[in-house]
């Protein structure tokens, strides 16, 4: 044990703390669909979905996903476009691509059984230390820490730690600390208890300390510092890119859709024709109209604005100036650029910003969903 952990836990009543947390979790835990079984595949899918996404949002996605892909084999053999469609709206699409790659490896290399060691499970694509701890503790009862932002918040308050949680070395400190205090009898309830406490009681703003099952163990509460913790230094703001996008329709009601490249941001998803607004352009609409005529080989009219859609990624923001337009003439597409009947547009997986553009278009055209 390193000296810092030793100092932090020296007079900490580990057994009493574990008991208070686990008893509370067993009593108060929310009824969530992935808690109905300890199937490691289900726990794994839920943990991947829950990264960066709220529980309420995840529930219907999880249920639909399990209906469509109830087993490792089903997911391993899934068609990528169908899979992206099921994930559509959850964002961070690399999560589901990595999940499928990892599940294929489990299917082929481990005979469809999710491996139960830190080394094997942790080496699968998209599986970091948090997911490893969460899945192996919940599904297999292994005493491995599962430290995410929620858990760091709770632990920083209980131990009154003001290190910057945006730093990797602080995460490692919390992992070492949880490793020291985790219950070996019931690591599943312990880890889930910390997560649940962070979600329901020890919330980012105004934690409900008076209802907290571990109040007596909490240094921040006793020192009145709970609202100052955790410390997280702001990351530098990402840049903003301006785009123009046009939903183009012809007189037969066909809409032009385009597939993004299979590499990079939002890979392989679909969108409407768009371009980054170039600094050399004098008039965004007219200049893009000309570009579209060249790219698509048809006549194009940009008819009316649909609004501006902002989409924030972790490192940059897209500002999409969306328009409705019309095209005429013979359109020759390809596998990645098609004119599809208006009622089929929603069969294609679109990332959230282009779903918003599509919604604006339907409202303008008076088409119901
Ligand atoms: S007492 Fe308050 S600050 Fe401490 S763990 Fe409980 S809710 Fe969080």
XYZ file of N, CA, C and O in Angstrom, residues 153-228:
304
model
N -16.340 11.377 -7.315
C -16.994 12.449 -6.542
C -17.281 11.980 -5.117
O -16.952 12.652 -4.142
N -17.876 10.791 -5.011
C -18.235 10.272 -3.693
C -16.972 10.074 -2.840
O -16.905 10.529 -1.690
N -15.983 9.432 -3.416
C -14.772 9.129 -2.645
C -13.994 10.404 -2.291
O -13.404 10.500 -1.223
N -14.002 11.381 -3.198
C -13.264 12.611 -2.892
C -13.891 13.299 -1.688
O -13.201 13.931 -0.889
N -15.212 13.147 -1.538
C -15.885 13.772 -0.403
C -15.657 12.951 0.875
O -15.350 13.508 1.929
N -15.820 11.660 0.760
C -15.665 10.845 1.969
C -14.260 11.018 2.558
O -14.088 11.143 3.770
N -13.256 11.082 1.690
C -11.869 11.192 2.176
C -11.321 12.622 2.070
O -10.147 12.847 2.318
N -12.172 13.548 1.685
C -11.773 14.957 1.589
C -10.513 15.140 0.735
O -9.514 15.720 1.172
N -10.578 14.637 -0.483
C -9.419 14.691 -1.394
C -9.657 15.787 -2.428
O -10.684 15.769 -3.119
N -8.717 16.739 -2.533
C -8.953 17.833 -3.494
C -8.012 17.780 -4.698
O -7.758 18.791 -5.336
N -7.532 16.590 -5.026
C -6.715 16.458 -6.248
C -7.632 16.629 -7.463
O -8.819 16.295 -7.405
N -7.061 17.096 -8.569
C -7.839 17.353 -9.791
C -8.267 16.029 -10.436
O -7.431 15.268 -10.937
N -9.587 15.772 -10.455
C -10.054 14.472 -10.967
C -9.951 14.368 -12.490
O -10.215 13.315 -13.063
N -9.581 15.466 -13.155
C -9.384 15.364 -14.613
C -8.050 14.687 -14.927
O -7.795 14.325 -16.073
N -7.203 14.511 -13.904
C -5.875 13.931 -14.162
C -5.879 12.410 -14.000
O -6.532 11.884 -13.088
N -5.123 11.756 -14.864
C -5.055 10.293 -14.825
C -4.513 9.813 -13.481
O -4.994 8.829 -12.907
N -3.532 10.529 -12.949
C -2.938 10.029 -11.701
C -3.933 10.123 -10.527
O -3.853 9.344 -9.585
N -4.898 11.037 -10.623
C -5.917 11.111 -9.556
C -6.853 9.904 -9.663
O -7.232 9.301 -8.659
N -7.193 9.538 -10.888
C -8.029 8.347 -11.067
C -7.316 7.121 -10.477
O -7.925 6.309 -9.789
N -6.032 7.044 -10.708
C -5.265 5.902 -10.178
C -5.259 5.919 -8.648
O -5.335 4.882 -8.000
N -5.187 7.125 -8.090
C -5.235 7.238 -6.628
C -6.570 6.686 -6.117
O -6.612 5.903 -5.164
N -7.672 7.063 -6.785
C -8.982 6.579 -6.344
C -9.120 5.069 -6.552
O -9.745 4.384 -5.742
N -8.521 4.564 -7.614
C -8.584 3.104 -7.815
C -7.860 2.383 -6.680
O -8.355 1.392 -6.143
N -6.702 2.941 -6.308
C -5.941 2.316 -5.210
C -6.721 2.416 -3.898
O -6.738 1.482 -3.086
N -7.407 3.531 -3.727
C -8.175 3.729 -2.495
C -9.365 2.765 -2.436
O -9.618 2.125 -1.408
N -10.077 2.630 -3.556
C -11.221 1.703 -3.567
C -10.718 0.273 -3.379
O -11.325 -0.525 -2.659
N -9.595 -0.032 -3.970
C -9.033 -1.376 -3.810
C -8.803 -1.695 -2.326
O -8.999 -2.812 -1.880
N -8.473 -0.666 -1.593
C -8.197 -0.834 -0.165
C -9.478 -1.013 0.648
O -9.501 -1.760 1.623
N -10.543 -0.332 0.233
C -11.747 -0.351 1.083
C -12.871 -1.234 0.527
O -13.896 -1.417 1.182
N -12.689 -1.821 -0.652
C -13.767 -2.612 -1.269
C -14.085 -3.864 -0.442
O -13.188 -4.449 0.185
N -15.346 -4.239 -0.431
C -15.742 -5.459 0.277
C -15.331 -6.687 -0.541
O -15.582 -6.740 -1.742
N -14.713 -7.657 0.108
C -14.364 -8.889 -0.602
C -15.507 -9.898 -0.539
O -15.545 -10.834 -1.317
N -16.431 -9.688 0.390
C -17.591 -10.603 0.468
C -18.621 -10.261 -0.612
O -19.213 -11.135 -1.198
N -18.813 -8.963 -0.831
C -19.837 -8.567 -1.798
C -19.366 -7.357 -2.619
O -19.904 -6.248 -2.488
N -18.359 -7.585 -3.458
C -17.846 -6.450 -4.240
C -18.874 -5.887 -5.213
O -18.844 -4.700 -5.543
N -19.805 -6.741 -5.650
C -20.832 -6.282 -6.580
C -21.689 -5.186 -5.930
O -21.849 -4.090 -6.470
N -22.218 -5.480 -4.735
C -23.060 -4.481 -4.062
C -22.235 -3.275 -3.626
O -22.734 -2.144 -3.606
N -20.974 -3.504 -3.277
C -20.134 -2.387 -2.857
C -19.945 -1.396 -4.017
O -20.209 -0.203 -3.885
N -19.501 -1.914 -5.157
C -19.271 -1.022 -6.308
C -20.565 -0.360 -6.769
O -20.609 0.836 -7.033
N -21.616 -1.162 -6.848
C -22.891 -0.579 -7.283
C -23.419 0.411 -6.250
O -24.071 1.390 -6.597
N -23.124 0.133 -4.974
C -23.544 1.048 -3.901
C -22.888 2.413 -4.074
O -23.547 3.456 -3.956
N -21.587 2.410 -4.371
C -20.893 3.694 -4.586
C -21.493 4.439 -5.774
O -21.718 5.647 -5.723
N -21.784 3.679 -6.860
C -22.349 4.323 -8.059
C -23.741 4.881 -7.745
O -24.089 5.985 -8.146
N -24.533 4.063 -7.045
C -25.911 4.464 -6.740
C -25.935 5.657 -5.780
O -26.742 6.567 -5.922
N -25.010 5.650 -4.848
C -24.920 6.771 -3.908
C -24.614 8.062 -4.677
O -25.211 9.108 -4.425
N -23.696 7.965 -5.635
C -23.343 9.127 -6.451
C -24.518 9.604 -7.291
O -24.687 10.791 -7.533
N -25.330 8.664 -7.749
C -26.458 9.030 -8.620
C -27.639 9.594 -7.820
O -28.318 10.503 -8.282
N -27.879 9.049 -6.625
C -29.111 9.408 -5.914
C -28.910 10.370 -4.738
O -29.800 11.148 -4.420
N -27.779 10.280 -4.064
C -27.610 11.041 -2.812
C -26.448 12.034 -2.898
O -26.612 13.234 -2.681
N -25.287 11.517 -3.249
C -24.083 12.354 -3.258
C -23.952 12.995 -4.648
O -22.999 12.754 -5.385
N -24.940 13.797 -4.973
C -25.049 14.364 -6.322
C -24.059 15.526 -6.517
O -23.573 16.086 -5.529
N -23.785 15.907 -7.775
C -22.776 16.950 -7.987
C -23.078 18.239 -7.221
O -22.210 18.806 -6.576
N -24.338 18.697 -7.314
C -24.686 19.927 -6.584
C -25.598 19.574 -5.421
O -26.479 18.721 -5.553
N -25.422 20.256 -4.328
C -26.255 20.052 -3.134
C -26.495 18.583 -2.796
O -27.628 18.104 -2.858
N -25.477 17.849 -2.412
C -25.691 16.452 -2.010
C -26.628 16.372 -0.801
O -26.650 17.273 0.028
N -27.424 15.280 -0.761
C -28.400 15.135 0.335
C -27.743 14.477 1.538
O -28.085 13.341 1.913
N -26.812 15.176 2.140
C -25.999 14.572 3.208
C -26.850 14.033 4.363
O -26.532 12.981 4.926
N -27.940 14.735 4.678
C -28.690 14.294 5.851
C -29.397 12.965 5.619
O -29.813 12.301 6.551
N -29.504 12.566 4.350
C -30.118 11.264 4.035
C -29.054 10.218 3.713
O -29.364 9.107 3.300
N -27.803 10.592 3.878
C -26.723 9.733 3.379
C -26.396 8.583 4.345
O -26.175 8.818 5.534
N -26.339 7.371 3.836
C -26.066 6.220 4.700
C -24.626 6.188 5.229
O -24.349 5.461 6.183
N -23.724 6.952 4.589
C -22.328 6.917 5.070
C -21.886 8.270 5.635
O -20.694 8.549 5.718
N -22.872 9.055 6.051
C -22.570 10.383 6.597
C -21.508 10.331 7.699
O -20.575 11.127 7.726
N -21.654 9.348 8.589
C -20.711 9.331 9.729
C -19.260 9.069 9.309
O -18.331 9.324 10.061
N -19.082 8.556 8.073
C -17.712 8.270 7.615
C -17.161 9.394 6.730
O -16.049 9.295 6.216
N -17.969 10.421 6.494
C -17.634 11.399 5.455
C -16.893 12.615 6.013
O -17.471 13.450 6.711
N -15.631 12.733 5.660
C -14.805 13.833 6.161
C -15.285 15.169 5.603
O -15.331 16.174 6.314
N -15.646 15.194 4.323
C -16.070 16.466 3.724
C -17.305 17.005 4.449
O -17.398 18.208 4.720
N -18.236 16.111 4.783
C -19.433 16.574 5.484
C -19.039 17.196 6.827
O -19.495 18.287 7.175
N -18.166 16.527 7.535
C -17.787 17.024 8.858
C -16.994 18.322 8.772
O -17.053 19.155 9.667
N -16.289 18.506 7.663
C -15.513 19.748 7.516
C -16.244 20.792 6.673
O -15.715 21.874 6.432
N -17.436 20.449 6.203
C -18.236 21.415 5.426
C -17.677 21.705 4.039
O -17.924 22.762 3.456
N -16.918 20.757 3.480
C -16.293 21.012 2.168
C -16.990 20.264 1.023
O -16.509 20.276 -0.103
N -18.114 19.602 1.327
C -18.721 18.733 0.300
C -19.074 19.469 -0.994
O -18.996 18.897 -2.072
N -19.449 20.751 -0.867
C -19.814 21.472 -2.101
C -18.604 21.959 -2.891
O -18.746 22.415 -4.027
N -17.424 21.879 -2.310
C -16.202 22.291 -3.039
C -15.533 21.100 -3.721
O -14.528 21.259 -4.403
